PDB file of C-alpha atoms in Angstrom:
ATOM      1  CA  UNK A 161       0.003   0.030  -0.006  1.00 47.00           C
ATOM      2  CA  UNK A 162       2.771   2.118   1.103  1.00 57.00           C
ATOM      3  CA  UNK A 163       4.607   1.314  -2.432  1.00 60.00           C
ATOM      4  CA  UNK A 164       1.623   2.159  -4.375  1.00 63.00           C
ATOM      5  CA  UNK A 165       1.022   5.527  -2.883  1.00 59.00           C
ATOM      6  CA  UNK A 166       5.293   6.187  -3.123  1.00 57.00           C
ATOM      7  CA  UNK A 167       4.274   5.525  -6.900  1.00 61.00           C
ATOM      8  CA  UNK A 168       1.224   7.628  -7.127  1.00 64.00           C
ATOM      9  CA  UNK A 169       3.225  10.522  -5.569  1.00 57.00           C
ATOM     10  CA  UNK A 170       6.137  10.286  -8.173  1.00 58.00           C
ATOM     11  CA  UNK A 171       3.764  10.306 -11.089  1.00 59.00           C
ATOM     12  CA  UNK A 172       2.247  13.106  -9.666  1.00 60.00           C
ATOM     13  CA  UNK A 173       5.119  15.015  -9.524  1.00 52.00           C
ATOM     14  CA  UNK A 174       6.640  14.077 -12.532  1.00 57.00           C
ATOM     15  CA  UNK A 175       3.052  15.301 -14.252  1.00 51.00           C
ATOM     16  CA  UNK A 176       3.467  18.478 -12.589  1.00 52.00           C
ATOM     17  CA  UNK A 177       6.774  19.017 -13.671  1.00 59.00           C
ATOM     18  CA  UNK A 178       5.647  18.302 -17.317  1.00 56.00           C
ATOM     19  CA  UNK A 179       3.237  20.665 -17.529  1.00 54.00           C
ATOM     20  CA  UNK A 180       5.452  23.666 -16.043  1.00 55.00           C
ATOM     21  CA  UNK A 181       7.867  22.613 -18.468  1.00 61.00           C
ATOM     22  CA  UNK A 182       5.308  22.919 -21.309  1.00 60.00           C
ATOM     23  CA  UNK A 183       4.037  26.103 -19.832  1.00 56.00           C
ATOM     24  CA  UNK A 184       7.484  27.614 -19.852  1.00 60.00           C
ATOM     25  CA  UNK A 185       7.906  26.447 -23.417  1.00 58.00           C
ATOM     26  CA  UNK A 186       5.417  28.961 -24.656  1.00 69.00           C
ATOM     27  CA  UNK A 187       6.121  33.118 -24.638  1.00 67.00           C
ATOM     28  CA  UNK A 188       3.499  33.348 -22.499  1.00 68.00           C
ATOM     29  CA  UNK A 189       4.158  31.091 -20.447  1.00 72.00           C
ATOM     30  CA  UNK A 190       7.429  32.438 -19.761  1.00 75.00           C
ATOM     31  CA  UNK A 191       5.940  35.766 -18.979  1.00 75.00           C
ATOM     32  CA  UNK A 192       3.801  34.617 -16.145  1.00 77.00           C
ATOM     33  CA  UNK A 193       6.941  32.530 -14.949  1.00 79.00           C
ATOM     34  CA  UNK A 194       8.730  35.597 -14.953  1.00 81.00           C
ATOM     35  CA  UNK A 195       5.833  37.836 -13.157  1.00 81.00           C
ATOM     36  CA  UNK A 196       5.678  34.746 -10.764  1.00 83.00           C
ATOM     37  CA  UNK A 197       9.632  34.781 -10.007  1.00 84.00           C
ATOM     38  CA  UNK A 198       9.724  38.658  -9.997  1.00 84.00           C
ATOM     39  CA  UNK A 199       7.390  38.718  -7.318  1.00 86.00           C
ATOM     40  CA  UNK A 200       9.107  36.050  -5.173  1.00 86.00           C
ATOM     41  CA  UNK A 201      12.190  37.397  -5.577  1.00 87.00           C
ATOM     42  CA  UNK A 202      11.159  41.332  -4.830  1.00 85.00           C
ATOM     43  CA  UNK A 203       9.569  39.659  -1.733  1.00 88.00           C
ATOM     44  CA  UNK A 204       6.268  40.707  -2.511  1.00 89.00           C
ATOM     45  CA  UNK A 205       4.683  40.421   1.394  1.00 89.00           C
ATOM     46  CA  UNK A 206       7.667  41.911   3.311  1.00 91.00           C
ATOM     47  CA  UNK A 207       8.116  44.873   0.774  1.00 91.00           C
ATOM     48  CA  UNK A 208       4.294  45.496   1.402  1.00 92.00           C
ATOM     49  CA  UNK A 209       4.231  45.270   5.008  1.00 91.00           C
ATOM     50  CA  UNK A 210       7.183  47.639   5.166  1.00 90.00           C
ATOM     51  CA  UNK A 211       5.409  50.022   2.708  1.00 90.00           C
ATOM     52  CA  UNK A 212       2.053  50.180   4.355  1.00 89.00           C
ATOM     53  CA  UNK A 213       3.621  50.612   7.664  1.00 87.00           C
ATOM     54  CA  UNK A 214       5.564  53.456   6.126  1.00 86.00           C
ATOM     55  CA  UNK A 215       2.417  55.082   4.659  1.00 84.00           C
ATOM     56  CA  UNK A 216       0.952  54.584   8.112  1.00 83.00           C
ATOM     57  CA  UNK A 217       3.599  56.614  10.046  1.00 80.00           C
ATOM     58  CA  UNK A 218       4.678  59.137   7.233  1.00 79.00           C
ATOM     59  CA  UNK A 219       1.639  59.880   4.961  1.00 78.00           C
ATOM     60  CA  UNK A 220      -1.236  59.985   7.377  1.00 76.00           C
ATOM     61  CA  UNK A 221       0.281  62.591   9.981  1.00 75.00           C
ATOM     62  CA  UNK A 222       1.077  64.967   6.959  1.00 74.00           C
ATOM     63  CA  UNK A 223      -2.449  64.751   5.932  1.00 72.00           C
ATOM     64  CA  UNK A 224      -3.530  65.151   9.710  1.00 71.00           C
ATOM     65  CA  UNK A 225      -0.714  68.274  10.295  1.00 68.00           C
ATOM     66  CA  UNK A 226      -1.800  70.061   6.740  1.00 65.00           C
ATOM     67  CA  UNK A 227      -5.291  70.174   8.510  1.00 64.00           C
ATOM     68  CA  UNK A 228      -4.098  73.256  10.344  1.00 60.00           C
ATOM     69  CA  UNK A 229      -3.896  75.037   6.891  1.00 59.00           C
ATOM     70  CA  UNK A 230      -6.822  73.403   4.708  1.00 58.00           C
ATOM     71  CA  UNK A 231      -9.427  72.737   7.722  1.00 58.00           C
ATOM     72  CA  UNK A 232     -10.126  69.732   9.687  1.00 57.00           C
ATOM     73  CA  UNK A 233     -12.982  68.754   7.414  1.00 65.00           C
ATOM     74  CA  UNK A 234     -10.759  67.929   4.549  1.00 63.00           C
ATOM     75  CA  UNK A 235      -8.839  65.484   6.181  1.00 64.00           C
ATOM     76  CA  UNK A 236     -11.753  64.272   7.881  1.00 67.00           C
ATOM     77  CA  UNK A 237     -13.435  63.587   4.531  1.00 67.00           C
ATOM     78  CA  UNK A 238     -10.230  61.998   3.289  1.00 68.00           C
ATOM     79  CA  UNK A 239      -9.890  59.746   6.184  1.00 68.00           C
ATOM     80  CA  UNK A 240     -13.187  58.402   6.150  1.00 69.00           C
ATOM     81  CA  UNK A 241     -13.237  57.861   2.350  1.00 68.00           C
ATOM     82  CA  UNK A 242      -9.647  55.972   2.432  1.00 68.00           C
ATOM     83  CA  UNK A 243     -10.456  53.951   5.659  1.00 65.00           C
ATOM     84  CA  UNK A 244     -14.410  53.782   5.623  1.00 60.00           C
ATOM     85  CA  UNK A 245     -14.721  55.435   9.784  1.00 58.00           C
ATOM     86  CA  UNK A 246     -16.294  58.205  10.961  1.00 57.00           C
ATOM     87  CA  UNK A 247     -13.437  60.519  12.176  1.00 57.00           C
ATOM     88  CA  UNK A 248     -16.580  62.196  13.861  1.00 57.00           C
ATOM     89  CA  UNK A 249     -16.611  59.420  16.351  1.00 54.00           C
ATOM     90  CA  UNK A 250     -12.982  59.570  17.498  1.00 53.00           C
ATOM     91  CA  UNK A 251     -13.135  63.130  19.078  1.00 51.00           C
ATOM     92  CA  UNK A 252     -11.291  66.341  18.455  1.00 49.00           C
ATOM     93  CA  UNK A 253     -10.731  68.273  15.157  1.00 47.00           C
ATOM     94  CA  UNK A 254     -13.744  70.473  14.683  1.00 48.00           C
ATOM     95  CA  UNK A 255     -13.107  72.535  18.174  1.00 49.00           C
ATOM     96  CA  UNK A 256      -9.867  73.810  16.096  1.00 47.00           C
ATOM     97  CA  UNK A 257      -9.682  76.564  14.022  1.00 48.00           C
ATOM     98  CA  UNK A 258      -6.710  77.602  11.942  1.00 48.00           C
ATOM     99  CA  UNK A 259      -7.327  80.899  12.976  1.00 49.00           C
ATOM    100  CA  UNK A 260      -5.930  80.306  16.476  1.00 52.00           C
ATOM    101  CA  UNK A 261      -2.590  82.028  15.945  1.00 51.00           C
ATOM    102  CA  UNK A 262      -0.868  79.551  18.308  1.00 46.00           C
ATOM    103  CA  UNK A 263      -2.350  76.388  17.353  1.00 48.00           C
ATOM    104  CA  UNK A 264      -1.386  77.802  13.482  1.00 53.00           C
ATOM    105  CA  UNK A 265       1.946  78.414  14.396  1.00 51.00           C
ATOM    106  CA  UNK A 266       2.400  74.978  16.336  1.00 48.00           C
ATOM    107  CA  UNK A 267       0.999  73.105  13.274  1.00 55.00           C
ATOM    108  CA  UNK A 268       3.028  75.176  11.049  1.00 61.00           C
ATOM    109  CA  UNK A 269       6.438  73.862  12.689  1.00 61.00           C
ATOM    110  CA  UNK A 270       4.899  70.104  13.231  1.00 60.00           C
ATOM    111  CA  UNK A 271       3.572  70.140   9.515  1.00 63.00           C
ATOM    112  CA  UNK A 272       7.750  70.756   8.648  1.00 66.00           C
ATOM    113  CA  UNK A 273       8.955  68.043  11.125  1.00 65.00           C
ATOM    114  CA  UNK A 274       6.392  65.669  10.268  1.00 67.00           C
ATOM    115  CA  UNK A 275       7.410  66.144   6.656  1.00 68.00           C
ATOM    116  CA  UNK A 276      11.278  66.021   7.317  1.00 67.00           C
ATOM    117  CA  UNK A 277      10.690  62.783   9.480  1.00 66.00           C
ATOM    118  CA  UNK A 278       8.019  61.021   7.367  1.00 70.00           C
ATOM    119  CA  UNK A 279      10.467  60.812   4.200  1.00 81.00           C
ATOM    120  CA  UNK A 280      11.187  56.865   5.230  1.00 84.00           C
ATOM    121  CA  UNK A 281       8.287  56.225   3.006  1.00 86.00           C
ATOM    122  CA  UNK A 282       9.589  57.780   0.125  1.00 88.00           C
ATOM    123  CA  UNK A 283      13.030  55.983   0.817  1.00 88.00           C
ATOM    124  CA  UNK A 284      10.895  52.384   1.567  1.00 89.00           C
ATOM    125  CA  UNK A 285       9.277  53.475  -1.907  1.00 91.00           C
ATOM    126  CA  UNK A 286      12.587  54.420  -4.068  1.00 90.00           C
ATOM    127  CA  UNK A 287      14.333  50.762  -2.744  1.00 90.00           C
ATOM    128  CA  UNK A 288      11.243  49.082  -3.970  1.00 91.00           C
ATOM    129  CA  UNK A 289      11.891  50.704  -7.440  1.00 92.00           C
ATOM    130  CA  UNK A 290      15.574  50.681  -7.385  1.00 90.00           C
ATOM    131  CA  UNK A 291      15.246  46.709  -6.639  1.00 89.00           C
ATOM    132  CA  UNK A 292      12.778  45.901  -9.398  1.00 89.00           C
ATOM    133  CA  UNK A 293      14.290  48.173 -11.959  1.00 88.00           C
ATOM    134  CA  UNK A 294      17.517  47.779 -11.196  1.00 86.00           C
ATOM    135  CA  UNK A 295      18.551  51.601 -10.653  1.00 85.00           C
ATOM    136  CA  UNK A 296      20.983  53.138  -8.563  1.00 80.00           C
ATOM    137  CA  UNK A 297      20.159  54.276  -5.335  1.00 77.00           C
ATOM    138  CA  UNK A 298      19.866  57.926  -3.801  1.00 79.00           C
ATOM    139  CA  UNK A 299      21.785  59.840  -1.539  1.00 78.00           C
ATOM    140  CA  UNK A 300      21.341  63.131   0.218  1.00 78.00           C
ATOM    141  CA  UNK A 301      21.348  65.335  -2.385  1.00 83.00           C
ATOM    142  CA  UNK A 302      18.200  63.284  -3.736  1.00 81.00           C
ATOM    143  CA  UNK A 303      16.415  64.684  -0.396  1.00 82.00           C
ATOM    144  CA  UNK A 304      13.841  66.887  -2.292  1.00 85.00           C
ATOM    145  CA  UNK A 305      12.962  63.784  -4.145  1.00 88.00           C
ATOM    146  CA  UNK A 306      11.732  62.200  -0.968  1.00 87.00           C
ATOM    147  CA  UNK A 307       9.954  65.371   0.286  1.00 85.00           C
ATOM    148  CA  UNK A 308       8.085  65.961  -3.071  1.00 88.00           C
ATOM    149  CA  UNK A 309       7.013  62.250  -3.218  1.00 88.00           C
ATOM    150  CA  UNK A 310       5.608  62.284   0.262  1.00 84.00           C
ATOM    151  CA  UNK A 311       4.034  65.649  -0.551  1.00 84.00           C
ATOM    152  CA  UNK A 312       2.761  64.040  -3.852  1.00 88.00           C
ATOM    153  CA  UNK A 313       1.132  61.214  -2.162  1.00 86.00           C
ATOM    154  CA  UNK A 314      -0.532  63.132   0.748  1.00 83.00           C
ATOM    155  CA  UNK A 315      -2.051  65.785  -2.028  1.00 84.00           C
ATOM    156  CA  UNK A 316      -3.058  62.756  -4.045  1.00 86.00           C
ATOM    157  CA  UNK A 317      -4.996  60.872  -1.274  1.00 83.00           C
ATOM    158  CA  UNK A 318      -6.396  64.005  -0.460  1.00 80.00           C
ATOM    159  CA  UNK A 319      -7.794  64.813  -4.178  1.00 84.00           C
ATOM    160  CA  UNK A 320      -9.067  61.285  -4.541  1.00 82.00           C
ATOM    161  CA  UNK A 321     -10.963  61.822  -1.302  1.00 77.00           C
ATOM    162  CA  UNK A 322     -12.449  65.023  -2.770  1.00 79.00           C
ATOM    163  CA  UNK A 323     -13.611  63.314  -6.080  1.00 79.00           C
ATOM    164  CA  UNK A 324     -16.273  61.621  -4.152  1.00 76.00           C
ATOM    165  CA  UNK A 325     -18.244  64.411  -4.384  1.00 74.00           C
ATOM    166  CA  UNK A 326     -18.734  63.883  -8.082  1.00 74.00           C
ATOM    167  CA  UNK A 327     -20.846  61.027  -6.719  1.00 74.00           C
ATOM    168  CA  UNK A 328     -23.765  63.695  -6.297  1.00 73.00           C
ATOM    169  CA  UNK A 329     -24.227  64.054  -9.752  1.00 80.00           C
ATOM    170  CA  UNK A 330     -27.023  62.789 -10.836  1.00 78.00           C
ATOM    171  CA  UNK A 331     -26.609  59.880 -13.418  1.00 76.00           C
ATOM    172  CA  UNK A 332     -23.398  60.028 -14.144  1.00 78.00           C
ATOM    173  CA  UNK A 333     -21.838  60.705 -10.813  1.00 76.00           C
ATOM    174  CA  UNK A 334     -20.536  57.453  -9.952  1.00 82.00           C
ATOM    175  CA  UNK A 335     -18.548  57.000 -13.120  1.00 85.00           C
ATOM    176  CA  UNK A 336     -17.129  59.831 -12.912  1.00 87.00           C
ATOM    177  CA  UNK A 337     -15.867  59.389  -9.352  1.00 85.00           C
ATOM    178  CA  UNK A 338     -14.233  56.530 -10.412  1.00 87.00           C
ATOM    179  CA  UNK A 339     -12.860  58.220 -13.347  1.00 89.00           C
ATOM    180  CA  UNK A 340     -11.624  61.256 -11.335  1.00 89.00           C
ATOM    181  CA  UNK A 341     -10.105  58.731  -8.631  1.00 89.00           C
ATOM    182  CA  UNK A 342      -8.220  56.402 -11.907  1.00 93.00           C
ATOM    183  CA  UNK A 343      -6.852  59.839 -13.578  1.00 93.00           C
ATOM    184  CA  UNK A 344      -5.318  61.170  -9.902  1.00 92.00           C
ATOM    185  CA  UNK A 345      -3.907  57.739  -9.467  1.00 93.00           C
ATOM    186  CA  UNK A 346      -2.573  57.718 -13.076  1.00 95.00           C
ATOM    187  CA  UNK A 347      -0.877  61.056 -12.783  1.00 94.00           C
ATOM    188  CA  UNK A 348       0.714  60.493  -9.459  1.00 94.00           C
ATOM    189  CA  UNK A 349       2.072  56.904 -10.047  1.00 95.00           C
ATOM    190  CA  UNK A 350       3.644  58.316 -13.135  1.00 94.00           C
ATOM    191  CA  UNK A 351       5.471  60.838 -11.520  1.00 93.00           C
ATOM    192  CA  UNK A 352       6.835  58.846  -8.350  1.00 93.00           C
ATOM    193  CA  UNK A 353       8.748  56.375 -10.261  1.00 93.00           C
ATOM    194  CA  UNK A 354      10.155  59.008 -12.365  1.00 92.00           C
ATOM    195  CA  UNK A 355      11.466  61.260  -9.462  1.00 90.00           C
ATOM    196  CA  UNK A 356      12.782  57.923  -7.444  1.00 91.00           C
ATOM    197  CA  UNK A 357      14.088  56.305 -10.280  1.00 90.00           C
ATOM    198  CA  UNK A 358      16.148  59.716 -11.251  1.00 88.00           C
ATOM    199  CA  UNK A 359      14.225  59.665 -14.789  1.00 86.00           C
ATOM    200  CA  UNK A 360      15.600  56.337 -15.662  1.00 87.00           C
ATOM    201  CA  UNK A 361      11.910  55.042 -15.637  1.00 86.00           C
ATOM    202  CA  UNK A 362      10.433  56.726 -18.693  1.00 84.00           C
ATOM    203  CA  UNK A 363       8.116  56.114 -21.768  1.00 87.00           C
ATOM    204  CA  UNK A 364       5.913  53.426 -22.199  1.00 89.00           C
ATOM    205  CA  UNK A 365       7.447  51.546 -19.304  1.00 89.00           C
ATOM    206  CA  UNK A 366       6.294  54.139 -16.692  1.00 91.00           C
ATOM    207  CA  UNK A 367       2.896  54.920 -18.336  1.00 93.00           C
ATOM    208  CA  UNK A 368       2.428  50.869 -18.376  1.00 93.00           C
ATOM    209  CA  UNK A 369       3.249  51.160 -14.418  1.00 92.00           C
ATOM    210  CA  UNK A 370       0.863  54.086 -13.814  1.00 94.00           C
ATOM    211  CA  UNK A 371      -1.845  52.706 -15.357  1.00 94.00           C
ATOM    212  CA  UNK A 372      -1.361  48.953 -14.146  1.00 94.00           C
ATOM    213  CA  UNK A 373      -1.232  50.860 -10.374  1.00 95.00           C
ATOM    214  CA  UNK A 374      -4.266  52.951 -10.973  1.00 95.00           C
ATOM    215  CA  UNK A 375      -6.534  50.284 -12.069  1.00 95.00           C
ATOM    216  CA  UNK A 376      -5.409  48.309  -9.145  1.00 94.00           C
ATOM    217  CA  UNK A 377      -5.794  51.056  -6.586  1.00 92.00           C
ATOM    218  CA  UNK A 378      -9.120  52.320  -8.166  1.00 91.00           C
ATOM    219  CA  UNK A 379     -10.802  48.627  -7.987  1.00 92.00           C
ATOM    220  CA  UNK A 380      -9.601  48.023  -4.424  1.00 89.00           C
ATOM    221  CA  UNK A 381     -10.860  51.626  -2.900  1.00 86.00           C
ATOM    222  CA  UNK A 382     -14.252  50.850  -4.886  1.00 85.00           C
ATOM    223  CA  UNK A 383     -14.116  47.530  -3.063  1.00 86.00           C
ATOM    224  CA  UNK A 384     -13.191  49.413   0.008  1.00 82.00           C
ATOM    225  CA  UNK A 385     -15.799  51.707  -0.168  1.00 80.00           C
ATOM    226  CA  UNK A 386     -18.317  48.964   0.397  1.00 81.00           C
ATOM    227  CA  UNK A 387     -16.602  46.674   2.688  1.00 81.00           C
ATOM    228  CA  UNK A 388     -14.346  49.152   4.805  1.00 79.00           C
ATOM    229  CA  UNK A 389     -17.357  50.777   6.848  1.00 77.00           C
ATOM    230  CA  UNK A 390     -18.966  47.336   8.013  1.00 82.00           C
ATOM    231  CA  UNK A 391     -15.259  45.941   8.713  1.00 81.00           C
ATOM    232  CA  UNK A 392     -13.992  49.567  10.717  1.00 79.00           C
ATOM    233  CA  UNK A 393     -17.014  49.921  12.415  1.00 78.00           C
ATOM    234  CA  UNK A 394     -17.326  46.122  14.017  1.00 82.00           C
ATOM    235  CA  UNK A 395     -12.915  46.572  14.608  1.00 77.00           C
ATOM    236  CA  UNK A 396     -13.980  49.796  16.261  1.00 74.00           C
ATOM    237  CA  UNK A 397     -16.723  48.118  18.357  1.00 78.00           C
ATOM    238  CA  UNK A 398     -14.415  45.313  19.972  1.00 77.00           C
ATOM    239  CA  UNK A 399     -11.376  47.000  20.017  1.00 76.00           C
ATOM    240  CA  UNK A 400     -11.541  50.521  20.055  1.00 73.00           C
ATOM    241  CA  UNK A 401      -8.857  52.998  18.350  1.00 70.00           C
ATOM    242  CA  UNK A 402      -6.529  49.748  18.322  1.00 75.00           C
ATOM    243  CA  UNK A 403      -9.073  48.004  15.989  1.00 76.00           C
ATOM    244  CA  UNK A 404      -9.212  51.094  13.591  1.00 76.00           C
ATOM    245  CA  UNK A 405      -5.114  51.456  13.845  1.00 77.00           C
ATOM    246  CA  UNK A 406      -5.089  47.527  12.712  1.00 81.00           C
ATOM    247  CA  UNK A 407      -7.778  47.988   9.954  1.00 83.00           C
ATOM    248  CA  UNK A 408      -6.060  50.477   8.943  1.00 81.00           C
ATOM    249  CA  UNK A 409      -2.948  48.867   8.102  1.00 84.00           C
ATOM    250  CA  UNK A 410      -4.545  46.410   6.786  1.00 86.00           C
ATOM    251  CA  UNK A 411      -5.934  47.866   4.227  1.00 86.00           C
ATOM    252  CA  UNK A 412      -2.767  49.744   3.483  1.00 88.00           C
ATOM    253  CA  UNK A 413      -1.046  46.273   3.261  1.00 91.00           C
ATOM    254  CA  UNK A 414      -3.687  45.430   0.723  1.00 91.00           C
ATOM    255  CA  UNK A 415      -2.772  48.989  -1.003  1.00 91.00           C
ATOM    256  CA  UNK A 416       0.889  48.268  -1.294  1.00 92.00           C
ATOM    257  CA  UNK A 417       0.374  45.116  -2.752  1.00 95.00           C
ATOM    258  CA  UNK A 418      -0.938  46.641  -5.794  1.00 94.00           C
ATOM    259  CA  UNK A 419       1.810  49.342  -5.853  1.00 94.00           C
ATOM    260  CA  UNK A 420       4.683  46.982  -5.546  1.00 94.00           C
ATOM    261  CA  UNK A 421       2.856  43.882  -7.745  1.00 93.00           C
ATOM    262  CA  UNK A 422       2.014  46.437 -10.454  1.00 93.00           C
ATOM    263  CA  UNK A 423       6.375  47.457 -10.970  1.00 92.00           C
ATOM    264  CA  UNK A 424       6.829  43.869 -10.873  1.00 92.00           C
ATOM    265  CA  UNK A 425       4.340  42.476 -13.248  1.00 91.00           C
ATOM    266  CA  UNK A 426       5.267  45.656 -15.953  1.00 90.00           C
ATOM    267  CA  UNK A 427       9.128  44.593 -15.571  1.00 89.00           C
ATOM    268  CA  UNK A 428       8.675  41.394 -16.105  1.00 85.00           C
ATOM    269  CA  UNK A 429       6.344  41.790 -19.009  1.00 85.00           C
ATOM    270  CA  UNK A 430       9.600  44.137 -20.392  1.00 83.00           C
ATOM    271  CA  UNK A 431      11.862  41.469 -20.428  1.00 76.00           C
ATOM    272  CA  UNK A 432       9.656  39.277 -22.350  1.00 73.00           C
ATOM    273  CA  UNK A 433       9.497  38.312 -26.183  1.00 71.00           C
ATOM    274  CA  UNK A 434       5.585  38.603 -26.365  1.00 72.00           C
ATOM    275  CA  UNK A 435       4.432  41.588 -28.436  1.00 71.00           C
ATOM    276  CA  UNK A 436       3.682  43.285 -24.930  1.00 74.00           C
ATOM    277  CA  UNK A 437       7.212  42.991 -24.086  1.00 72.00           C
ATOM    278  CA  UNK A 438       7.814  44.467 -27.701  1.00 78.00           C
ATOM    279  CA  UNK A 439       5.476  47.560 -27.100  1.00 77.00           C
ATOM    280  CA  UNK A 440       6.837  48.358 -23.392  1.00 77.00           C
ATOM    281  CA  UNK A 441      10.608  48.578 -25.164  1.00 76.00           C
ATOM    282  CA  UNK A 442       9.486  50.575 -27.861  1.00 72.00           C
TER     283      UNK A 442
END
């Protein structure tokens, strides 16, 4: 009986190997294999976890600190849109006003400190693109790229939150909101890789990466608008603010997978012999 099981197992292994060889014998099969190999090589889960943590500790503080100048309502709408929880239930925010000079002065200094300390997110994202596209790293002279990357993402997240207002337009509201979000994500994820690779990534490769990232983030965000309010309400009910923090980081992890995965997929197709690779190489 054990001998029969051993022969069956060996036959299954041989069949899987033969099937794998047949798949890799085709152009599309090799492209798919490069995608899988690239995701493993880039350490998708580890990179995405690190990037999600950096977004949580870098980008969100910038949005909150900037509310001193833009008003708490803008930040509240952004947080509610991105994470599905009502900031009014957390307390704070609405009783403060940017007309308070002492508070505004503190906010200006705080925003500057948050931006300077928050560039760790940009550095982490730069390491992702350097690993995917094999570009040289950046040094202190490129600090402006880190700062502009952080600010660009914060502004983009705020703009995406504001596109929700287009949903109020009769009939065409929701498609317009999705289209507006897609445009914002496309532009920002075309700019960031260009900055962080010092212009090495450009042309069709750059726009393919931007479009794939925008499609993924828009789809994830559309699903989040349905699922996140229920998830965050349940997390807040059971665990309070800790539940909201855990849910936020988990959701950022999903978005980070899209960011890292999109760049890796485009890189894999860029090096294959299918018409997609030839198109990307121009």
